[in-house]
Every structure is written in structure tokens, then in C-alpha cells.
Amino acid sequence: MFNRMPTLADWEDEDLAQLAVTELHLAPEDWQVNRKFWEWAMIIRALREYGYLTGTCNALGLGCGKERLMFALANRMRTTVATDLYGQTAFADREVDEQFLRNPESYCDFEFDPRGLLVSPMDATQISYADESFDVLFSCSSLEHFGPTDTINRAQKEAYRILRPGGVYVLAVDYLFRMTDEFKSLPRDERKPISDFFSDADIRETVVGSAPFKLEESLDLADSVSDLFNVVDMETWEPESGSFVPHLYCGYRGNYLTSLLIVFFK
Ligand SMILES: C[S@@+](CC[C@H](N)C(=O)[O-])C[C@H]1O[C@@H](n2cnc3c(N)ncnc32)[C@H](O)[C@@H]1O
């Protein structure tokens, strides 16, 4: 099952651990409980399960930053185009910089085919490719940061436009699986300082509802988290234990988020 949040049981799944090593080139001891690694490994698993890891597909990444996934996919796609507003967003200091555009190879610590990867600056809300250009779209922890809800709407419509019929869009977003009544009653754009992140209603109405994508599986948005551990406080960005391992949850005054994967088809 793909359309869901991570659970600790995913780290007992040998197939996922194997993908982390063979596809993402993590050392086995580095496959630690971390929702970023989960997003990448699950995206690769979804592409494999649904038959897109054949070496013949053209993939486009949206809001990629410097993420490891693009290099892994460059080894598995005919072409991979990784895009982001490099150097122009609030993430410029932390996760992306223009340097990356000059020499993306130097940011990868495993062997990949550089001929298979094009890194390009692009606004994911105004995509500069023709309709139905790509077989595969991928995006991790980015859509929620593209701006207000009407912009998210536009980004999803753009994603639909450039995906070919029969194509797949594998998306990971930050999902507020538990919210206080106060925050639940506010529209997304008024939920500062956690207005970027998606509630249950935002997922259904905006992330899923903006474009006529199909889902092959039902979407599990239920809060079944019984053990909130090592929560990263979104006011200080410090984890409870002082260490970012293990990491699945971020919290703000009774509101909690983790990753949510959604596999869309056209
Ligand atoms: C939290 S980071 C995630 C980066 C990367 N996907 C990862 O998981 O490491 C969010 C990314 O979205 C990018 N971004 C924000 N608005 C964007 C837009 N309109 N178009 C493309 N990328 C955007 C930022 O530059 C940043 O790299």
C-alpha cells in the first residue's frame, strides 16, 4: 500500500531496506528511521511496482532541491529532469543554491550516469514544458511550500497537463494528521505559522481535487499514530531527544505532521 504515512514497521520491511541500498545507495546502517529516506524509497518502490523503472521513461522532478532521489532516478529513467527555483526561494540558504546548478554531480556520493540527468531552474506552478511531455513526475516535501492554496491548485493542474496519459505522478507532502480544533477551523492560508502544511481537507480538496488524476488505491489519511516519538518542535526545529534520528514527526502546539505519499495516474 502506497497512499499513506510512514510507520515504524516500514523499517522492518526488507524489500524497502534493499531498495534504499541498491537504488538510493545508502549504506545499510544509514537506513535509519527518517521520513525523507522513506519518501525516496517508497517513490522508487511505487515506480517499480507500477512498471515505470524500465529505463525507457522520461521523468520530471518538481521542487527537487539537491535530493538524492534525482541521482538514483537518473540511473533508472531514459532522462530525468530535476527542477526547482534554485536560489530564489526561502530555502536558498538551507536546501538549494545556485551552485548546485553549475555542478550537480559534485553533490552526489554514488555513481550515476550524468548524461541521464538535467538540472534546470523552473517554477513548478508555471511549467515550461509542452502538454503530455513526461511519463513520470516526482516531488518530495515541496508542493506545500509553493505558496497559497490557489497556487497549489495551479501547480497540480500544471502537473496534470504535462503528464502523458498512462503516466504516473508520485508525490510526497507534509500532512497534518492531527490538529487542534482551533487550527482545524482555520483555512490553510490563515493557519500561521503552519499554513504551508496540508490538513485532511486540503489533501482531499486541493492536492487531490485540483486535477482529474486517478488513484489506484484508496488514500489513508486516518490518524492511527499511537506513539509520537522524538517530535521535532516546529517553533525551534529541535527534536525532543536532541538527535534527528529517529525522525517521523514534527509538532506545533498540539498539531502534528508527517510525510504522506500519494501515487496519481493519468
Ligand atoms: C523542503 S524543500 C524540499 C527539497 C527536496 N525536494 C527535498 O526533499 O530535499 C522545498 C523545495 O521547494 C522549492 N520550491 C518552492 N517553491 C517552488 C516553486 N514555485 N517551484 C519550484 N520549486 C519550489 C524550494 O526551493 C525547495 O527546494
mmCIF file of C-alpha atoms and ligand atoms in Angstrom:
data_model
loop_
_atom_site.group_PDB
_atom_site.id
_atom_site.type_symbol
_atom_site.label_atom_id
_atom_site.label_comp_id
_atom_site.label_asym_id
_atom_site.label_seq_id
_atom_site.Cartn_x
_atom_site.Cartn_y
_atom_site.Cartn_z
ATOM 1 C CA MET A 1 0.000 0.000 0.000
ATOM 2 C CA PHE A 2 1.446 3.357 -1.081
ATOM 3 C CA ASN A 3 -1.086 6.110 -0.377
ATOM 4 C CA ARG A 4 -0.313 6.534 3.293
ATOM 5 C CA MET A 5 2.023 7.812 6.010
ATOM 6 C CA PRO A 6 5.172 6.009 7.194
ATOM 7 C CA THR A 7 5.084 3.694 10.199
ATOM 8 C CA LEU A 8 7.904 2.131 12.183
ATOM 9 C CA ALA A 9 7.051 -1.217 10.576
ATOM 10 C CA ASP A 10 8.433 0.143 7.294
ATOM 11 C CA TRP A 11 11.903 -0.181 8.782
ATOM 12 C CA GLU A 12 11.337 -3.899 9.278
ATOM 13 C CA ASP A 13 10.460 -4.296 5.599
ATOM 14 C CA GLU A 14 13.429 -5.976 3.935
ATOM 15 C CA ASP A 15 12.405 -5.020 0.410
ATOM 16 C CA LEU A 16 12.339 -1.325 1.316
ATOM 17 C CA ALA A 17 15.710 -1.610 3.078
ATOM 18 C CA GLN A 18 17.086 -3.330 -0.007
ATOM 19 C CA LEU A 19 15.836 -0.538 -2.286
ATOM 20 C CA ALA A 20 17.477 2.020 -0.027
ATOM 21 C CA VAL A 21 20.795 0.252 -0.522
ATOM 22 C CA THR A 22 20.598 -0.779 -4.180
ATOM 23 C CA GLU A 23 18.757 2.231 -5.614
ATOM 24 C CA LEU A 24 19.488 5.109 -3.247
ATOM 25 C CA HIS A 25 22.969 3.798 -2.445
ATOM 26 C CA LEU A 26 22.607 4.304 1.272
ATOM 27 C CA ALA A 27 24.899 2.228 3.466
ATOM 28 C CA PRO A 28 22.746 -0.396 5.259
ATOM 29 C CA GLU A 29 23.499 1.267 8.601
ATOM 30 C CA ASP A 30 22.231 4.580 7.207
ATOM 31 C CA TRP A 31 18.743 3.199 6.524
ATOM 32 C CA GLN A 32 17.546 4.688 9.786
ATOM 33 C CA VAL A 33 14.087 5.826 10.763
ATOM 34 C CA ASN A 34 13.820 9.053 8.796
ATOM 35 C CA ARG A 35 10.801 10.094 6.795
ATOM 36 C CA LYS A 36 12.898 11.639 3.982
ATOM 37 C CA PHE A 37 14.542 8.299 3.235
ATOM 38 C CA TRP A 38 11.106 6.683 3.407
ATOM 39 C CA GLU A 39 9.716 9.110 0.799
ATOM 40 C CA TRP A 40 12.527 8.337 -1.641
ATOM 41 C CA ALA A 41 12.496 4.576 -1.131
ATOM 42 C CA MET A 42 8.693 4.417 -1.410
ATOM 43 C CA ILE A 43 8.744 6.505 -4.599
ATOM 44 C CA ILE A 44 11.205 4.063 -6.140
ATOM 45 C CA ARG A 45 9.135 1.124 -4.952
ATOM 46 C CA ALA A 46 5.956 2.631 -6.443
ATOM 47 C CA LEU A 47 7.702 3.236 -9.780
ATOM 48 C CA ARG A 48 8.948 -0.346 -9.769
ATOM 49 C CA GLU A 49 5.585 -1.853 -8.775
ATOM 50 C CA TYR A 50 3.669 0.087 -11.416
ATOM 51 C CA GLY A 51 6.210 -0.658 -14.167
ATOM 52 C CA TYR A 52 7.986 2.656 -14.672
ATOM 53 C CA LEU A 53 11.539 1.570 -13.751
ATOM 54 C CA THR A 54 12.197 0.147 -17.186
ATOM 55 C CA GLY A 55 14.874 2.590 -18.341
ATOM 56 C CA THR A 56 12.570 3.933 -21.052
ATOM 57 C CA CYS A 57 10.654 6.661 -19.201
ATOM 58 C CA ASN A 58 11.192 10.410 -19.119
ATOM 59 C CA ALA A 59 10.847 11.831 -15.611
ATOM 60 C CA LEU A 60 10.408 15.346 -14.267
ATOM 61 C CA GLY A 61 11.075 16.278 -10.645
ATOM 62 C CA LEU A 62 9.351 19.320 -9.106
ATOM 63 C CA GLY A 63 10.963 21.280 -6.249
ATOM 64 C CA CYS A 64 13.861 18.809 -6.130
ATOM 65 C CA GLY A 65 16.456 20.848 -4.252
ATOM 66 C CA LYS A 66 19.556 18.672 -4.047
ATOM 67 C CA GLU A 67 17.754 15.490 -3.122
ATOM 68 C CA ARG A 68 19.387 12.111 -3.592
ATOM 69 C CA LEU A 69 16.370 10.734 -5.417
ATOM 70 C CA MET A 70 17.139 12.594 -8.669
ATOM 71 C CA PHE A 71 20.528 10.867 -8.984
ATOM 72 C CA ALA A 72 19.019 7.476 -8.234
ATOM 73 C CA LEU A 73 16.338 8.044 -10.889
ATOM 74 C CA ALA A 74 18.934 9.214 -13.430
ATOM 75 C CA ASN A 75 20.166 5.597 -13.357
ATOM 76 C CA ARG A 76 16.680 4.213 -13.964
ATOM 77 C CA MET A 77 14.974 6.573 -16.416
ATOM 78 C CA ARG A 78 15.785 7.435 -20.021
ATOM 79 C CA THR A 79 16.051 11.053 -18.899
ATOM 80 C CA THR A 80 15.458 12.748 -15.563
ATOM 81 C CA VAL A 81 14.893 16.493 -15.439
ATOM 82 C CA ALA A 82 15.239 17.841 -11.899
ATOM 83 C CA THR A 83 13.787 21.308 -11.352
ATOM 84 C CA ASP A 84 13.486 23.830 -8.536
ATOM 85 C CA LEU A 85 13.510 27.603 -8.157
ATOM 86 C CA TYR A 86 17.194 27.279 -7.329
ATOM 87 C CA GLY A 87 18.442 30.142 -5.182
ATOM 88 C CA GLN A 88 15.156 32.055 -5.352
ATOM 89 C CA THR A 89 13.060 30.685 -2.509
ATOM 90 C CA ALA A 90 13.080 30.808 1.285
ATOM 91 C CA PHE A 91 15.063 27.555 1.079
ATOM 92 C CA ALA A 92 18.035 29.198 -0.653
ATOM 93 C CA ASP A 93 20.245 29.114 2.478
ATOM 94 C CA ARG A 94 19.307 25.646 3.620
ATOM 95 C CA GLU A 95 18.494 23.284 0.841
ATOM 96 C CA VAL A 96 19.122 24.800 -2.565
ATOM 97 C CA ASP A 97 21.640 27.147 -4.068
ATOM 98 C CA GLU A 98 22.664 28.275 -7.495
ATOM 99 C CA GLN A 99 25.986 26.452 -7.106
ATOM 100 C CA PHE A 100 24.085 23.230 -7.452
ATOM 101 C CA LEU A 101 23.051 24.194 -10.977
ATOM 102 C CA ARG A 102 26.677 24.559 -12.040
ATOM 103 C CA ASN A 103 27.884 21.207 -10.819
ATOM 104 C CA PRO A 104 25.159 18.851 -9.605
ATOM 105 C CA GLU A 105 27.473 15.801 -9.956
ATOM 106 C CA SER A 106 29.634 17.031 -7.110
ATOM 107 C CA TYR A 107 26.625 16.765 -4.759
ATOM 108 C CA CYS A 108 26.193 13.031 -5.350
ATOM 109 C CA ASP A 109 28.244 10.460 -3.434
ATOM 110 C CA PHE A 110 27.466 7.456 -5.633
ATOM 111 C CA GLU A 111 27.965 6.595 -9.283
ATOM 112 C CA PHE A 112 25.270 7.729 -11.630
ATOM 113 C CA ASP A 113 25.054 8.471 -15.319
ATOM 114 C CA PRO A 114 25.305 12.282 -15.646
ATOM 115 C CA ARG A 115 24.036 12.067 -19.236
ATOM 116 C CA GLY A 116 20.713 10.920 -17.804
ATOM 117 C CA LEU A 117 20.201 13.996 -15.604
ATOM 118 C CA LEU A 118 19.361 17.577 -16.496
ATOM 119 C CA VAL A 119 19.071 20.038 -13.610
ATOM 120 C CA SER A 120 17.140 23.123 -14.520
ATOM 121 C CA PRO A 121 15.632 26.156 -12.769
ATOM 122 C CA MET A 122 11.868 26.136 -13.093
ATOM 123 C CA ASP A 123 8.775 27.313 -11.257
ATOM 124 C CA ALA A 124 6.574 24.276 -10.655
ATOM 125 C CA THR A 125 3.495 26.476 -10.798
ATOM 126 C CA GLN A 126 4.286 27.577 -14.380
ATOM 127 C CA ILE A 127 5.900 24.600 -16.038
ATOM 128 C CA SER A 128 7.838 25.346 -19.182
ATOM 129 C CA TYR A 129 7.131 22.037 -20.949
ATOM 130 C CA ALA A 130 4.516 21.115 -23.506
ATOM 131 C CA ASP A 131 1.389 19.113 -22.628
ATOM 132 C CA GLU A 132 1.942 15.371 -22.044
ATOM 133 C CA SER A 133 5.767 15.619 -22.111
ATOM 134 C CA PHE A 134 6.588 13.197 -19.269
ATOM 135 C CA ASP A 135 5.871 9.607 -18.270
ATOM 136 C CA VAL A 136 6.819 10.145 -14.630
ATOM 137 C CA LEU A 137 6.572 13.102 -12.244
ATOM 138 C CA PHE A 138 8.068 13.069 -8.755
ATOM 139 C CA SER A 139 8.069 15.599 -5.937
ATOM 140 C CA CYS A 140 9.003 15.356 -2.245
ATOM 141 C CA SER A 141 8.202 17.780 0.584
ATOM 142 C CA SER A 142 7.835 20.638 -1.872
ATOM 143 C CA LEU A 143 4.255 21.173 -3.061
ATOM 144 C CA GLU A 144 3.224 22.514 0.364
ATOM 145 C CA HIS A 145 5.861 25.239 0.040
ATOM 146 C CA PHE A 146 4.752 26.558 -3.346
ATOM 147 C CA GLY A 147 2.513 29.255 -1.832
ATOM 148 C CA PRO A 148 -1.127 29.932 -1.050
ATOM 149 C CA THR A 149 -3.824 27.429 -1.881
ATOM 150 C CA ASP A 150 -4.692 28.871 -5.287
ATOM 151 C CA THR A 151 -1.022 28.438 -6.255
ATOM 152 C CA ILE A 152 -1.073 24.817 -5.096
ATOM 153 C CA ASN A 153 -4.148 24.380 -7.243
ATOM 154 C CA ARG A 154 -2.304 25.749 -10.235
ATOM 155 C CA ALA A 155 0.735 23.534 -9.591
ATOM 156 C CA GLN A 156 -1.446 20.410 -9.551
ATOM 157 C CA LYS A 157 -3.161 21.453 -12.778
ATOM 158 C CA GLU A 158 0.240 22.020 -14.367
ATOM 159 C CA ALA A 159 1.403 18.582 -13.217
ATOM 160 C CA TYR A 160 -1.676 17.054 -14.833
ATOM 161 C CA ARG A 161 -1.111 18.972 -18.060
ATOM 162 C CA ILE A 162 2.467 17.826 -18.631
ATOM 163 C CA LEU A 163 1.905 14.158 -17.673
ATOM 164 C CA ARG A 164 1.148 11.866 -20.586
ATOM 165 C CA PRO A 165 -1.969 9.690 -20.415
ATOM 166 C CA GLY A 166 -0.830 6.469 -18.726
ATOM 167 C CA GLY A 167 1.813 8.365 -16.767
ATOM 168 C CA VAL A 168 2.371 8.413 -13.013
ATOM 169 C CA TYR A 169 2.943 11.231 -10.520
ATOM 170 C CA VAL A 170 4.474 10.170 -7.219
ATOM 171 C CA LEU A 171 4.085 12.884 -4.634
ATOM 172 C CA ALA A 172 5.161 13.160 -1.004
ATOM 173 C CA VAL A 173 3.799 16.062 1.059
ATOM 174 C CA ASP A 174 3.820 17.143 4.680
ATOM 175 C CA TYR A 175 0.460 16.171 6.148
ATOM 176 C CA LEU A 176 -1.077 17.468 9.389
ATOM 177 C CA PHE A 177 -2.579 14.172 10.511
ATOM 178 C CA ARG A 178 -3.577 15.559 13.912
ATOM 179 C CA MET A 179 -4.838 19.082 14.500
ATOM 180 C CA THR A 180 -6.344 21.036 17.342
ATOM 181 C CA ASP A 181 -9.938 22.239 16.868
ATOM 182 C CA GLU A 182 -8.650 25.806 16.711
ATOM 183 C CA PHE A 183 -6.326 25.111 13.765
ATOM 184 C CA LYS A 184 -8.769 22.757 12.077
ATOM 185 C CA SER A 185 -11.324 25.546 11.894
ATOM 186 C CA LEU A 186 -8.950 27.888 10.035
ATOM 187 C CA PRO A 187 -8.471 27.896 6.256
ATOM 188 C CA ARG A 188 -4.959 26.775 5.283
ATOM 189 C CA ASP A 189 -3.749 30.234 4.336
ATOM 190 C CA GLU A 190 -4.666 31.569 7.810
ATOM 191 C CA ARG A 191 -3.034 28.833 9.872
ATOM 192 C CA LYS A 192 0.233 30.642 10.505
ATOM 193 C CA PRO A 193 2.900 29.540 11.324
ATOM 194 C CA ILE A 194 1.930 26.129 9.974
ATOM 195 C CA SER A 195 -0.026 27.375 6.986
ATOM 196 C CA ASP A 196 2.174 25.600 4.440
ATOM 197 C CA PHE A 197 1.196 22.155 5.615
ATOM 198 C CA PHE A 198 -1.867 20.249 4.439
ATOM 199 C CA SER A 199 -4.830 19.201 6.562
ATOM 200 C CA ASP A 200 -7.091 16.276 5.708
ATOM 201 C CA ALA A 201 -9.436 18.704 3.891
ATOM 202 C CA ASP A 202 -6.548 20.351 1.978
ATOM 203 C CA ILE A 203 -5.373 16.954 0.778
ATOM 204 C CA ARG A 204 -8.822 15.976 -0.461
ATOM 205 C CA GLU A 205 -9.897 19.324 -1.883
ATOM 206 C CA THR A 206 -6.658 20.792 -3.202
ATOM 207 C CA VAL A 207 -3.888 18.211 -3.542
ATOM 208 C CA VAL A 208 -6.204 15.521 -4.921
ATOM 209 C CA GLY A 209 -9.126 17.646 -6.016
ATOM 210 C CA SER A 210 -7.418 20.233 -8.238
ATOM 211 C CA ALA A 211 -6.926 17.967 -11.223
ATOM 212 C CA PRO A 212 -8.651 14.832 -12.551
ATOM 213 C CA PHE A 213 -5.849 12.441 -11.581
ATOM 214 C CA LYS A 214 -6.815 8.835 -10.793
ATOM 215 C CA LEU A 215 -5.818 6.917 -7.666
ATOM 216 C CA GLU A 216 -5.456 3.141 -7.904
ATOM 217 C CA GLU A 217 -5.588 2.749 -4.138
ATOM 218 C CA SER A 218 -7.668 4.449 -1.505
ATOM 219 C CA LEU A 219 -5.944 7.221 0.381
ATOM 220 C CA ASP A 220 -5.360 6.508 4.057
ATOM 221 C CA LEU A 221 -5.468 9.802 5.946
ATOM 222 C CA ALA A 222 -6.531 8.365 9.292
ATOM 223 C CA ASP A 223 -4.605 9.322 12.397
ATOM 224 C CA SER A 224 -3.551 5.918 13.690
ATOM 225 C CA VAL A 225 -0.402 7.183 15.381
ATOM 226 C CA SER A 226 -0.350 5.820 18.927
ATOM 227 C CA ASP A 227 3.248 6.645 19.757
ATOM 228 C CA LEU A 228 4.509 10.131 18.924
ATOM 229 C CA PHE A 229 8.252 9.872 19.472
ATOM 230 C CA ASN A 230 11.115 12.313 19.126
ATOM 231 C CA VAL A 231 8.854 15.065 17.799
ATOM 232 C CA VAL A 232 10.638 17.978 16.106
ATOM 233 C CA ASP A 233 9.283 21.192 17.621
ATOM 234 C CA MET A 234 8.296 23.434 14.709
ATOM 235 C CA GLU A 235 8.968 26.563 16.795
ATOM 236 C CA THR A 236 12.627 25.746 17.366
ATOM 237 C CA TRP A 237 13.161 22.980 14.760
ATOM 238 C CA GLU A 238 14.767 20.954 17.559
ATOM 239 C CA PRO A 239 13.932 17.278 18.072
ATOM 240 C CA GLU A 240 12.895 16.142 21.578
ATOM 241 C CA SER A 241 15.969 13.955 22.026
ATOM 242 C CA GLY A 242 18.439 16.427 20.502
ATOM 243 C CA SER A 243 19.064 13.936 17.682
ATOM 244 C CA PHE A 244 17.238 13.849 14.351
ATOM 245 C CA VAL A 245 17.249 10.047 14.419
ATOM 246 C CA PRO A 246 14.659 8.629 14.588
ATOM 247 C CA HIS A 247 12.538 11.160 12.751
ATOM 248 C CA LEU A 248 8.928 10.804 11.653
ATOM 249 C CA TYR A 249 7.009 13.651 13.309
ATOM 250 C CA CYS A 250 7.027 17.447 13.633
ATOM 251 C CA GLY A 251 4.738 19.215 16.084
ATOM 252 C CA TYR A 252 3.371 22.669 16.791
ATOM 253 C CA ARG A 253 1.189 23.216 19.882
ATOM 254 C CA GLY A 254 -0.837 20.025 19.558
ATOM 255 C CA ASN A 255 -0.724 19.849 15.758
ATOM 256 C CA TYR A 256 1.390 17.088 14.224
ATOM 257 C CA LEU A 257 2.638 16.302 10.745
ATOM 258 C CA THR A 258 4.497 13.581 8.932
ATOM 259 C CA SER A 259 5.005 12.555 5.294
ATOM 260 C CA LEU A 260 2.141 11.396 3.128
ATOM 261 C CA LEU A 261 2.732 9.599 -0.153
ATOM 262 C CA ILE A 262 0.190 9.751 -2.976
ATOM 263 C CA VAL A 263 0.532 7.926 -6.296
ATOM 264 C CA PHE A 264 -1.512 9.604 -9.022
ATOM 265 C CA PHE A 265 -2.183 8.294 -12.521
ATOM 266 C CA LYS A 266 -3.443 9.988 -15.655
HETATM 267 C C1 LIG B 1 11.529 21.500 1.773
HETATM 268 S S1 LIG B 1 12.373 21.752 0.273
HETATM 269 C C2 LIG B 1 12.422 20.126 -0.382
HETATM 270 C C3 LIG B 1 13.563 19.912 -1.338
HETATM 271 C C4 LIG B 1 13.710 18.483 -1.831
HETATM 272 N N1 LIG B 1 12.544 18.043 -2.558
HETATM 273 C C5 LIG B 1 13.987 17.549 -0.670
HETATM 274 O O1 LIG B 1 13.085 16.784 -0.311
HETATM 275 O O2 LIG B 1 15.094 17.581 -0.127
HETATM 276 C C6 LIG B 1 11.177 22.583 -0.726
HETATM 277 C C7 LIG B 1 11.697 22.953 -2.103
HETATM 278 O O3 LIG B 1 10.663 23.550 -2.884
HETATM 279 C C8 LIG B 1 11.285 24.536 -3.701
HETATM 280 N N2 LIG B 1 10.250 25.450 -4.204
HETATM 281 C C9 LIG B 1 9.492 26.346 -3.520
HETATM 282 N N3 LIG B 1 8.634 26.975 -4.348
HETATM 283 C C10 LIG B 1 8.845 26.454 -5.593
HETATM 284 C C11 LIG B 1 8.251 26.664 -6.871
HETATM 285 N N4 LIG B 1 7.267 27.560 -7.050
HETATM 286 N N5 LIG B 1 8.720 25.950 -7.912
HETATM 287 C C12 LIG B 1 9.704 25.043 -7.745
HETATM 288 N N6 LIG B 1 10.288 24.782 -6.561
HETATM 289 C C13 LIG B 1 9.876 25.479 -5.496
HETATM 290 C C14 LIG B 1 12.289 25.174 -2.770
HETATM 291 O O4 LIG B 1 13.261 25.914 -3.476
HETATM 292 C C15 LIG B 1 12.858 23.950 -2.053
HETATM 293 O O5 LIG B 1 13.950 23.385 -2.729
#
